PDB file of N, CA and C in Angstrom:
ATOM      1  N   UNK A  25      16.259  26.346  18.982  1.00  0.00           N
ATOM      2  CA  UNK A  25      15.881  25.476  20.073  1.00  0.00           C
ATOM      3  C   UNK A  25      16.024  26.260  21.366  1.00  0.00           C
ATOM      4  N   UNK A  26      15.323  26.479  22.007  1.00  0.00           N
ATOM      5  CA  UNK A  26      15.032  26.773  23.846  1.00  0.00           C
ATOM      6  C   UNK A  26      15.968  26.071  24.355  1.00  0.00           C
ATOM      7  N   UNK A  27      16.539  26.940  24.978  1.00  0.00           N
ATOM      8  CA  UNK A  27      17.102  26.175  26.745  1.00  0.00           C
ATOM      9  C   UNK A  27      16.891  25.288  27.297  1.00  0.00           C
ATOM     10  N   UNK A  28      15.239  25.250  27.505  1.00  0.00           N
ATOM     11  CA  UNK A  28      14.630  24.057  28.266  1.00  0.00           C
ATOM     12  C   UNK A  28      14.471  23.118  27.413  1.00  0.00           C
ATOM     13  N   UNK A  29      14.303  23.039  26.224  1.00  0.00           N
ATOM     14  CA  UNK A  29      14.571  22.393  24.928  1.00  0.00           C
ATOM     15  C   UNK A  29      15.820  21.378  25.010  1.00  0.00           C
ATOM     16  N   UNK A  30      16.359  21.815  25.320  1.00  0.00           N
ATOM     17  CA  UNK A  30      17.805  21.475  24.685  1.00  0.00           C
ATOM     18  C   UNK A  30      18.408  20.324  26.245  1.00  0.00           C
ATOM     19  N   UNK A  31      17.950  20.594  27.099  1.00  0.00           N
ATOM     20  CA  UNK A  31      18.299  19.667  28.524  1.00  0.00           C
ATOM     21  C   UNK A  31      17.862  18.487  28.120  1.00  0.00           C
ATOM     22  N   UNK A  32      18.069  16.995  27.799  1.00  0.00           N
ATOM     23  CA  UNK A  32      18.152  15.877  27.462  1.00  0.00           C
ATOM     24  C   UNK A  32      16.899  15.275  28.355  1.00  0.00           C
ATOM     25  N   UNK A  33      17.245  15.896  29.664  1.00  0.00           N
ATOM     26  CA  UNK A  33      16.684  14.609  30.675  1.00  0.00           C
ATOM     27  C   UNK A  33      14.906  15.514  31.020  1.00  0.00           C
ATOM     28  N   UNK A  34      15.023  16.619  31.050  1.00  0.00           N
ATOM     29  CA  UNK A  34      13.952  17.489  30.694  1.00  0.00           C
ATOM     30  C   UNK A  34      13.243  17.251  29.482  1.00  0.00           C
ATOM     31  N   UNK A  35      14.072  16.758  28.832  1.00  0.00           N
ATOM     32  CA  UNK A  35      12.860  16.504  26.864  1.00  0.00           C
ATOM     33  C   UNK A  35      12.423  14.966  27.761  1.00  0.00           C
ATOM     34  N   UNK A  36      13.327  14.183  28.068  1.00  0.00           N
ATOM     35  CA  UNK A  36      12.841  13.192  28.195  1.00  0.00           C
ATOM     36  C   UNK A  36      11.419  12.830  29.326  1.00  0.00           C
ATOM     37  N   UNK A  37      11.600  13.586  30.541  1.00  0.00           N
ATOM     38  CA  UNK A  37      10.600  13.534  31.360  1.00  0.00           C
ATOM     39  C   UNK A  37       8.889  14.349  30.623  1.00  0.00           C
ATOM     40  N   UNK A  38       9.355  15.312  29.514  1.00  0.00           N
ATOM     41  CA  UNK A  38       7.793  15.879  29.107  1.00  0.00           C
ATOM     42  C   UNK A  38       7.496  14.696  27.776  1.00  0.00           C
ATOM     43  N   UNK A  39       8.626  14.391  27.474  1.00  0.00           N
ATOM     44  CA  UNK A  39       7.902  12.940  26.303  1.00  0.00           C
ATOM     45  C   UNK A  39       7.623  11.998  27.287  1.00  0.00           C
ATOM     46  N   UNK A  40       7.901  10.978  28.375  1.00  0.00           N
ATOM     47  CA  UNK A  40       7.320  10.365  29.485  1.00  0.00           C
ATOM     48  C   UNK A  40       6.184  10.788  29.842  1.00  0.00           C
ATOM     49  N   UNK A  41       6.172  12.071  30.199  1.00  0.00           N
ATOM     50  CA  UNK A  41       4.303  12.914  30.493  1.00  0.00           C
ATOM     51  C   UNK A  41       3.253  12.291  29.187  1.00  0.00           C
ATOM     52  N   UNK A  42       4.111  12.793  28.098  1.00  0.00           N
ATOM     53  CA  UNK A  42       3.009  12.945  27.187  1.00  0.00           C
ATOM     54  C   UNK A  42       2.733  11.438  26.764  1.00  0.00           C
ATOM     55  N   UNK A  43       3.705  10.731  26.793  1.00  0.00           N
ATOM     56  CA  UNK A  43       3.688   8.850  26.588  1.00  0.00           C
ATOM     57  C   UNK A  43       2.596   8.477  27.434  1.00  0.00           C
ATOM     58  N   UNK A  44       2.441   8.832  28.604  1.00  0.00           N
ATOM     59  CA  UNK A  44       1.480   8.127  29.710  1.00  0.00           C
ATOM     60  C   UNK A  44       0.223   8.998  29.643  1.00  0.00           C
ATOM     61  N   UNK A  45      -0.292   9.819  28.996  1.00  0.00           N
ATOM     62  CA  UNK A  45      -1.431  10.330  28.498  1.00  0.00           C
ATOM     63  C   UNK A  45      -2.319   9.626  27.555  1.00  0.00           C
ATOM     64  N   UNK A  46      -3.007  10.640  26.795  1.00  0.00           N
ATOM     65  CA  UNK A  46      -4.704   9.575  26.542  1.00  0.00           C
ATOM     66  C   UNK A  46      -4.872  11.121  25.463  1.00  0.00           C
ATOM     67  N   UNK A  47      -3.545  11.527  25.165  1.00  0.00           N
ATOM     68  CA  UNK A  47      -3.435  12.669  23.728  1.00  0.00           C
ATOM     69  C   UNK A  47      -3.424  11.764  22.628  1.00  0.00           C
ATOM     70  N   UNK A  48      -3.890  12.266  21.456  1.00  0.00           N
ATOM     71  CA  UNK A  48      -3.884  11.988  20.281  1.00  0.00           C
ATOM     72  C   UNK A  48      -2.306  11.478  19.539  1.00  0.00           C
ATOM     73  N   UNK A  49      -1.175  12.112  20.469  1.00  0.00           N
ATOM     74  CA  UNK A  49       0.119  12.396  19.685  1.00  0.00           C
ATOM     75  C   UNK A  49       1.126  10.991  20.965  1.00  0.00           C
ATOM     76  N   UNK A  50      -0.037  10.611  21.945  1.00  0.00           N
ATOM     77  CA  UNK A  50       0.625   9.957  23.268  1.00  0.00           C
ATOM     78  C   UNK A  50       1.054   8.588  22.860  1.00  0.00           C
ATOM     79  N   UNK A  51       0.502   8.066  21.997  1.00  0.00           N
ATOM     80  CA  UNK A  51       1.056   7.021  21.510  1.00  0.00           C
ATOM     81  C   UNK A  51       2.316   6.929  20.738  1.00  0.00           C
ATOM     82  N   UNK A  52       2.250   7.777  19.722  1.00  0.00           N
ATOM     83  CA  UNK A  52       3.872   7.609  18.936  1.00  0.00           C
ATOM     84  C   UNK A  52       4.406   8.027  19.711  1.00  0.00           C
ATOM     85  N   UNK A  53       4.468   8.983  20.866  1.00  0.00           N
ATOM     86  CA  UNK A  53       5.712   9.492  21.758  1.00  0.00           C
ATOM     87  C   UNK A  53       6.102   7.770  22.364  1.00  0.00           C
ATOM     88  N   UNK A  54       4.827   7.047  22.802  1.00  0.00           N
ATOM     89  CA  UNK A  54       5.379   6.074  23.840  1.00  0.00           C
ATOM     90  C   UNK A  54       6.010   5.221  22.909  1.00  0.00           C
ATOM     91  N   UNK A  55       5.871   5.168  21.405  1.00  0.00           N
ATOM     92  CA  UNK A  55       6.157   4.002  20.921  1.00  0.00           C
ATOM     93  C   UNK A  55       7.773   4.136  20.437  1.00  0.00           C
ATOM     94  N   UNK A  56       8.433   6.214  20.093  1.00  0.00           N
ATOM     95  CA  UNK A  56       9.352   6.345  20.556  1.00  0.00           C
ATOM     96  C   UNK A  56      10.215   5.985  21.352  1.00  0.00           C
ATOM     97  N   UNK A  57       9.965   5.959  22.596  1.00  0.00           N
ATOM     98  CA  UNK A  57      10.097   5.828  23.566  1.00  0.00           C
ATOM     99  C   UNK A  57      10.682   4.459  23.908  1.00  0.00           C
ATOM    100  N   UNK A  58       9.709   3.541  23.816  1.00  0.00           N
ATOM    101  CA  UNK A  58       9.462   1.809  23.841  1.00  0.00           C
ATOM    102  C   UNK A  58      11.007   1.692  22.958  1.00  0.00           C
ATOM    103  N   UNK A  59      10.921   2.242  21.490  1.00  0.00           N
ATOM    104  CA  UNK A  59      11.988   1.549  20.767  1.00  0.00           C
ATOM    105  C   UNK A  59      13.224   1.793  21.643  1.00  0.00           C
ATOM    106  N   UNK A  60      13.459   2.922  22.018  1.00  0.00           N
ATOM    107  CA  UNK A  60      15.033   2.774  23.102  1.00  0.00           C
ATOM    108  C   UNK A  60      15.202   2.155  24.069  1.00  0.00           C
ATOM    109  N   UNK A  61      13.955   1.901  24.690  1.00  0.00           N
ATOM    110  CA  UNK A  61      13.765   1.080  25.709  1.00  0.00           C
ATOM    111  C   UNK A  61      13.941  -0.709  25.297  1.00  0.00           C
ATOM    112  N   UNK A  62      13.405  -1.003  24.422  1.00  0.00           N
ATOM    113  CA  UNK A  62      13.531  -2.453  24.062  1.00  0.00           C
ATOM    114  C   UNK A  62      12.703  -2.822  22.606  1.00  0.00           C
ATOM    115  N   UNK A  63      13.390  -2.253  21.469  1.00  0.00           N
ATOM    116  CA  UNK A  63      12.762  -2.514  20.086  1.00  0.00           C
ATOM    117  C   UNK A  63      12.156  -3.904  19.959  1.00  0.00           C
ATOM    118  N   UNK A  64      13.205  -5.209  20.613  1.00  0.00           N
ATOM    119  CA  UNK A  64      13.115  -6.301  20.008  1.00  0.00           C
ATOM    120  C   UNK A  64      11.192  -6.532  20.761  1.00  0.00           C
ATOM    121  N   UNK A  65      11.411  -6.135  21.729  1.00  0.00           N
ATOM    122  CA  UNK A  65       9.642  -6.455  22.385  1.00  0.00           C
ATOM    123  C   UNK A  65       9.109  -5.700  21.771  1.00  0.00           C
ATOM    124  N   UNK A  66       9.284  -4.594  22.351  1.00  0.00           N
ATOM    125  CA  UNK A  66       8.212  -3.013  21.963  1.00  0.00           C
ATOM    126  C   UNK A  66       8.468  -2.546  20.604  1.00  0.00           C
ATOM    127  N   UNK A  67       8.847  -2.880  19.789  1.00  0.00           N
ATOM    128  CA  UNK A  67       8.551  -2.497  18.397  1.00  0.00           C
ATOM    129  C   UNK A  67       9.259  -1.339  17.835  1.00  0.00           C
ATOM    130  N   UNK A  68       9.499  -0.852  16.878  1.00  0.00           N
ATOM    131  CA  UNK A  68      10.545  -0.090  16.363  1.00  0.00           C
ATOM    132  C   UNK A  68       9.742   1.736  16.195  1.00  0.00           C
ATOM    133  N   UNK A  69      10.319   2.556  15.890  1.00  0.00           N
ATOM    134  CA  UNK A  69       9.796   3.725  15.653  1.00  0.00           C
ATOM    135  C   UNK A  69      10.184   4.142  14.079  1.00  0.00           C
ATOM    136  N   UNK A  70       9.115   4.265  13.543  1.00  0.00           N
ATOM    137  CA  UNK A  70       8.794   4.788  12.042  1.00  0.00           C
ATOM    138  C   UNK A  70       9.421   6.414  12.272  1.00  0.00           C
ATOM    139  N   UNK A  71      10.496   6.767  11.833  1.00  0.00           N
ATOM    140  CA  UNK A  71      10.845   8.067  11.237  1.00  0.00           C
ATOM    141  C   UNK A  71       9.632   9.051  10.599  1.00  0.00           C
ATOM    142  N   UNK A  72       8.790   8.358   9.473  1.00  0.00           N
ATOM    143  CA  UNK A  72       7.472   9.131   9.417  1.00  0.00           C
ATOM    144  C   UNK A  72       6.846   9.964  10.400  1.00  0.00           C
ATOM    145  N   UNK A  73       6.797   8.969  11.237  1.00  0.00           N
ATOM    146  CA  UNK A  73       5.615   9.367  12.128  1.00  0.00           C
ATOM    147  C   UNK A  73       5.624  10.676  12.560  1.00  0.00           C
ATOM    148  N   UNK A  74       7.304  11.213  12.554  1.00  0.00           N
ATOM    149  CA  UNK A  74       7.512  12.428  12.794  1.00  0.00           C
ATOM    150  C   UNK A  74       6.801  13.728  12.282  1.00  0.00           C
ATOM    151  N   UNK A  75       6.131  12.849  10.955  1.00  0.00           N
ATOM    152  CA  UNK A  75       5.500  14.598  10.043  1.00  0.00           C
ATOM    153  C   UNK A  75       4.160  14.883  10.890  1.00  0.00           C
ATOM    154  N   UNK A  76       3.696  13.670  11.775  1.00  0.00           N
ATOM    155  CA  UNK A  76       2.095  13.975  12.559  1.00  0.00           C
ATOM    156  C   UNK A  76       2.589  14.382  13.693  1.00  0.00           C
ATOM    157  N   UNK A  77       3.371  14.629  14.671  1.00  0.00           N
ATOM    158  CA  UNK A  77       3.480  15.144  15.874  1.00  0.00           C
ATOM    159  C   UNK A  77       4.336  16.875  15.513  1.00  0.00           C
ATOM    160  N   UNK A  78       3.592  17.101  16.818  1.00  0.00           N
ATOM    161  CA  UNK A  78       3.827  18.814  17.180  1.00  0.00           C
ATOM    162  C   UNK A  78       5.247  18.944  16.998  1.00  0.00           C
ATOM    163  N   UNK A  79       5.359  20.016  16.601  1.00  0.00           N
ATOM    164  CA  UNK A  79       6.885  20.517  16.688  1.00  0.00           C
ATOM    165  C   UNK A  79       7.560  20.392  18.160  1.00  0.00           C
ATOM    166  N   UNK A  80       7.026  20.712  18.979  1.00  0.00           N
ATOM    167  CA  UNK A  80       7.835  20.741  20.517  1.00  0.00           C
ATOM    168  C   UNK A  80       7.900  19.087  20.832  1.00  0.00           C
ATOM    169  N   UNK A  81       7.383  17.945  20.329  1.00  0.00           N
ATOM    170  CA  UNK A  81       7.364  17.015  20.502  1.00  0.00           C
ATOM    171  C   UNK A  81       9.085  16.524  19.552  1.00  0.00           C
ATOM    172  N   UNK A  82       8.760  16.845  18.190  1.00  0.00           N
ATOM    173  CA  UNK A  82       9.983  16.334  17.432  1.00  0.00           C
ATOM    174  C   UNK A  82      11.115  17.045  17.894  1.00  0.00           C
ATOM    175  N   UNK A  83      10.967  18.288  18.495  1.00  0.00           N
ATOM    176  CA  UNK A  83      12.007  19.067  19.113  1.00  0.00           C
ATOM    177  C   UNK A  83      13.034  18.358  20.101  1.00  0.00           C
ATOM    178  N   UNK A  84      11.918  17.634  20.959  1.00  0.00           N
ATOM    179  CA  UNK A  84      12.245  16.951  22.548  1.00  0.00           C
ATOM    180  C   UNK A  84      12.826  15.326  21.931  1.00  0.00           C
ATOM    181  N   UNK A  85      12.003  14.963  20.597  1.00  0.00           N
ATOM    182  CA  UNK A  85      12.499  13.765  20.353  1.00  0.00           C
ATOM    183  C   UNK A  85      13.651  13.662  20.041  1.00  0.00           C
ATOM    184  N   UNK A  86      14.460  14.800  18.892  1.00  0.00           N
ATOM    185  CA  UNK A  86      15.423  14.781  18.526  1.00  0.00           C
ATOM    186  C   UNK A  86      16.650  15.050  20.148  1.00  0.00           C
ATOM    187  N   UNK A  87      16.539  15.508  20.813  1.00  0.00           N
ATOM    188  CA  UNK A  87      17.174  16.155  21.851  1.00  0.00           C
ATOM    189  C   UNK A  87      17.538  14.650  22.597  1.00  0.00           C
ATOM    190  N   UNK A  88      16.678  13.624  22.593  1.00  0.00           N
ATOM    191  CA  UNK A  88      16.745  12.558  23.330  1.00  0.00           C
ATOM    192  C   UNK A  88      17.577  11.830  22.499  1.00  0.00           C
ATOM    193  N   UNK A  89      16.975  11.395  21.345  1.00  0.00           N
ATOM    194  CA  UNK A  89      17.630  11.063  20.195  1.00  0.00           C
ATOM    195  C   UNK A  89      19.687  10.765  20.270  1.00  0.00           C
ATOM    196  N   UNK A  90      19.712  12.701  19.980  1.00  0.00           N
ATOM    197  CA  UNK A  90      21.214  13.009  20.144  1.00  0.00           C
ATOM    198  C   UNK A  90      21.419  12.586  21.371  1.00  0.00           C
ATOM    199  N   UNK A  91      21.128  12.939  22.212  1.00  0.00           N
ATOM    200  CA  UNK A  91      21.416  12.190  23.877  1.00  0.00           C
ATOM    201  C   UNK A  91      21.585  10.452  24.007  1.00  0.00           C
ATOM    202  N   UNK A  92      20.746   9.907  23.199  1.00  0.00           N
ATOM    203  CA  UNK A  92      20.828   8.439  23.515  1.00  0.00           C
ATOM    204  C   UNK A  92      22.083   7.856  22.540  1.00  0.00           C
ATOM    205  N   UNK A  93      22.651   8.431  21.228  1.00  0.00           N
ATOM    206  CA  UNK A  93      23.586   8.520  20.623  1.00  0.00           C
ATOM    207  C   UNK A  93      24.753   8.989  21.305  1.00  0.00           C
ATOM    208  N   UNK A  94      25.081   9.729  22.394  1.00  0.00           N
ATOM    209  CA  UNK A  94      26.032   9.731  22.850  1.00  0.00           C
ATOM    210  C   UNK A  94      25.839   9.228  24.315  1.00  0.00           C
ATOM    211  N   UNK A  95      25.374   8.776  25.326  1.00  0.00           N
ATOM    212  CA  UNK A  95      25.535   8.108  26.064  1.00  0.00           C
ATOM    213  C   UNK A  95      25.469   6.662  25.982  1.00  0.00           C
ATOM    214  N   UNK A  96      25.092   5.980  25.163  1.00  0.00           N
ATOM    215  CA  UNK A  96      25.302   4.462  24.615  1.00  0.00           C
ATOM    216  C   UNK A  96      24.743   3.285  25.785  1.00  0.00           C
ATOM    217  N   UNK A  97      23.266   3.818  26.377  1.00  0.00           N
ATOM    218  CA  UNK A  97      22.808   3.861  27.690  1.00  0.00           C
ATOM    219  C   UNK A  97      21.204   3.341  27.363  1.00  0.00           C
ATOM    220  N   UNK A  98      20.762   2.206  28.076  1.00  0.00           N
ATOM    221  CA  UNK A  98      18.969   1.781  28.422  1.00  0.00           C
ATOM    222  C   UNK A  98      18.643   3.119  29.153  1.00  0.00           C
ATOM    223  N   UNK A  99      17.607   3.593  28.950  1.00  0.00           N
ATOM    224  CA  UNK A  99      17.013   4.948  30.120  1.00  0.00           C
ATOM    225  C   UNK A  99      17.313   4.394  31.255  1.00  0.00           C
ATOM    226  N   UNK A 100      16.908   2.973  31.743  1.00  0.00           N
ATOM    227  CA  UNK A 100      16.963   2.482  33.310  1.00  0.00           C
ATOM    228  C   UNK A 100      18.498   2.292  33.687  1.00  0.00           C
ATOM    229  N   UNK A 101      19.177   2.480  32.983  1.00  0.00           N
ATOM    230  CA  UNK A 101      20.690   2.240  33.240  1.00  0.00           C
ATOM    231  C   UNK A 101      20.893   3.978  33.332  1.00  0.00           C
ATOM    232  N   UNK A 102      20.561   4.656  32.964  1.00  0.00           N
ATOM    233  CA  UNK A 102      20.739   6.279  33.382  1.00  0.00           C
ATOM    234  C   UNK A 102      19.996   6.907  34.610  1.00  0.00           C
ATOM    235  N   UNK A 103      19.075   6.021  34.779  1.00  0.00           N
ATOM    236  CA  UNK A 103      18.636   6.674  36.415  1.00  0.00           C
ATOM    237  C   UNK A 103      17.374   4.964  36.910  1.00  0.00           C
ATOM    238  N   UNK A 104      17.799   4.436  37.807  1.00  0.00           N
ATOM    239  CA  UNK A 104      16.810   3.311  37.769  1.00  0.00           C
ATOM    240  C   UNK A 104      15.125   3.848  38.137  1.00  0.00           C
ATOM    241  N   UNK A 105      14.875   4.817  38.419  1.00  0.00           N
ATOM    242  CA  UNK A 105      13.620   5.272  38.405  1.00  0.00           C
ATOM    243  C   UNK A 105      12.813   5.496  37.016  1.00  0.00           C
ATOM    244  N   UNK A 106      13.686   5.214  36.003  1.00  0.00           N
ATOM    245  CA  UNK A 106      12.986   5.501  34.830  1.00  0.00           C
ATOM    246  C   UNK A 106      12.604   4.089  34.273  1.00  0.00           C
ATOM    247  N   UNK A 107      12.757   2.750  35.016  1.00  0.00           N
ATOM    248  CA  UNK A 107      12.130   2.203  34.903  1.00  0.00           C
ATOM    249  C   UNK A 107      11.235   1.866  35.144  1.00  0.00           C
ATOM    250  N   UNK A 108      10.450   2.494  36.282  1.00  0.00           N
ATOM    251  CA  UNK A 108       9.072   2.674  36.579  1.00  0.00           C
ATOM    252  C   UNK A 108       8.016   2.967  35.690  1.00  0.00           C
ATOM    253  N   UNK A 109       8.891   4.083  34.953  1.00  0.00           N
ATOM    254  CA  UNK A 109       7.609   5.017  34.173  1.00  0.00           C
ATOM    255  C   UNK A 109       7.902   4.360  32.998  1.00  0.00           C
ATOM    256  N   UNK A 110       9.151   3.545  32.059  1.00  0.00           N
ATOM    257  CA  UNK A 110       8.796   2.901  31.342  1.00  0.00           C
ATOM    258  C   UNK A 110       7.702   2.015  31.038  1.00  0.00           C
ATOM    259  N   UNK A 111       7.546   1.137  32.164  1.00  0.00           N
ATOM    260  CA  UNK A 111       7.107   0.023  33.118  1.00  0.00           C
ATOM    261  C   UNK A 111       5.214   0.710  32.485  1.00  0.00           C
ATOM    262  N   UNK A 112       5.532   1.685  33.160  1.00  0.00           N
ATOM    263  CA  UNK A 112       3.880   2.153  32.812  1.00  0.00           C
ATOM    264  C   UNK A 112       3.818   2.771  31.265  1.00  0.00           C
ATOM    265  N   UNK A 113       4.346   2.989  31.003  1.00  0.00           N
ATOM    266  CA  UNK A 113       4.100   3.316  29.198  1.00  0.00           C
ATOM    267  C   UNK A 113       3.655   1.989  28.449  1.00  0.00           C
ATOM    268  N   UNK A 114       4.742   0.952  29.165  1.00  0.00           N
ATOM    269  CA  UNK A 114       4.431  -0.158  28.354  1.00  0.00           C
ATOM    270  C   UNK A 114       2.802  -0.979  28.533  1.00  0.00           C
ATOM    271  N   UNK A 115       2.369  -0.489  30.012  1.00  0.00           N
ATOM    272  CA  UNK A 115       1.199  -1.440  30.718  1.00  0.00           C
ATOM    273  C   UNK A 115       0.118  -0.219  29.890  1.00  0.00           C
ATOM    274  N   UNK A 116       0.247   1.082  29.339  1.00  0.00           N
ATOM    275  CA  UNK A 116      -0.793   1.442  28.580  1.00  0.00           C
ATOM    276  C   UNK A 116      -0.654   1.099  27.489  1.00  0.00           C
ATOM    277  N   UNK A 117       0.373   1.269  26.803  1.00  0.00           N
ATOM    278  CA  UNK A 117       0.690   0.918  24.981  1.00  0.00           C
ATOM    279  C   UNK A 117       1.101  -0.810  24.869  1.00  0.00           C
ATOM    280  N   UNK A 118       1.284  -1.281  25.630  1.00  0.00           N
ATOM    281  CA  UNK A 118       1.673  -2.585  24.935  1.00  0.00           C
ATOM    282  C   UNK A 118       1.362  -3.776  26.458  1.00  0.00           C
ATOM    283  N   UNK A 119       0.033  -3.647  26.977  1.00  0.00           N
ATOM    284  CA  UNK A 119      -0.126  -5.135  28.233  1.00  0.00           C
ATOM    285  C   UNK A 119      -0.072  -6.155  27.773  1.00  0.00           C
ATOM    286  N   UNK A 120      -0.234  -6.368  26.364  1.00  0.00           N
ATOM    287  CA  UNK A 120       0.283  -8.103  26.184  1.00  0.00           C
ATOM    288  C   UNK A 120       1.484  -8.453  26.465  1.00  0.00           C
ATOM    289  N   UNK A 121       2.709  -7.771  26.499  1.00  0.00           N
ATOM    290  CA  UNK A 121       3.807  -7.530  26.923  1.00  0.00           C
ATOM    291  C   UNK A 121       4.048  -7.901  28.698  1.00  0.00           C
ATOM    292  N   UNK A 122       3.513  -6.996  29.067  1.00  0.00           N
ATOM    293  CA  UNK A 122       2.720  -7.777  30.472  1.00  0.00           C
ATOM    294  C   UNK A 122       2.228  -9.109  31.099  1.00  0.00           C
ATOM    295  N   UNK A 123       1.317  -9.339  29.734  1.00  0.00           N
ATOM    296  CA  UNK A 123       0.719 -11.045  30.090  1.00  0.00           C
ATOM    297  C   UNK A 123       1.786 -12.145  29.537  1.00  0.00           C
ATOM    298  N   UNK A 124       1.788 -11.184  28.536  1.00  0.00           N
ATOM    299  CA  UNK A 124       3.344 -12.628  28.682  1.00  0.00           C
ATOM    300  C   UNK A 124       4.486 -12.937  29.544  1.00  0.00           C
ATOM    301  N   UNK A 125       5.022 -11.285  30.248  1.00  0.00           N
ATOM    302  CA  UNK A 125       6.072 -11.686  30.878  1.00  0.00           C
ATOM    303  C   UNK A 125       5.430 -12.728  32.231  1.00  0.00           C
ATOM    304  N   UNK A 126       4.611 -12.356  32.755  1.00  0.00           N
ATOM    305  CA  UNK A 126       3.527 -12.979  33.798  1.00  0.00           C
ATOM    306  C   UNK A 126       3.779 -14.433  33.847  1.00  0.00           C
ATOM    307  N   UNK A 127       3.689 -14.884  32.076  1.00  0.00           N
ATOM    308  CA  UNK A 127       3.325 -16.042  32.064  1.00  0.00           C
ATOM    309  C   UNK A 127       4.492 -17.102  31.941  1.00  0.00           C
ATOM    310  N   UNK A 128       5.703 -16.262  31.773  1.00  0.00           N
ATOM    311  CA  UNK A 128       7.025 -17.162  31.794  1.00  0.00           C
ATOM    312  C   UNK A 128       7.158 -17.921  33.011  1.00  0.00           C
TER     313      UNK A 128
END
């Protein structure tokens, strides 16, 4: 594993990049993503899914992974700006999520 690899909050901001993209691999990152953020809405992450994404992707996932296992932490509770870009992962991968909260 790389250096830059291995920085938690660095894996996490290039899986955020690649979540809010329109790549082939941008969806399971966001749906990664979503599950730490809020499984019970956003839906869970299939372990599989891991055999279709790039190596530097499962690299960065695992890195977050171990990171979210020891800080015991929502991303937005580790820096409140990362609820922004959650915020937008979810309004590309999941706006019904959106129309419902709207509609409470």
């Amino acid at each position: 594993m790389s250096e830059a690899q291995s920085d938690p909050f660095e894996a996490l901001q290039r899986l955020i990049e690649i979540a809010k993209s329109d790549t082939g691999q941008a969806r399971r990152t966001a749906d990664f993503l979503l599950a730490w953020w809020n499984a019970g809405e956003c839906g869970s992450f299939d372990l599989t899914t891991l055999w279709s994404l790039d190596a530097a992707i499962v690299e960065d996932m695992q890195t977050v992974f171990g990171f979210i296992a020891r800080v015991h932490k929502y991303p937005d509770q580790l820096d409140p700006t990362l609820a922004g870009e959650f915020r937008a992962i979810v309004a590309q991968w999941r706006p019904e999520l959106l129309t419902r909260e709207n509609e409470l």
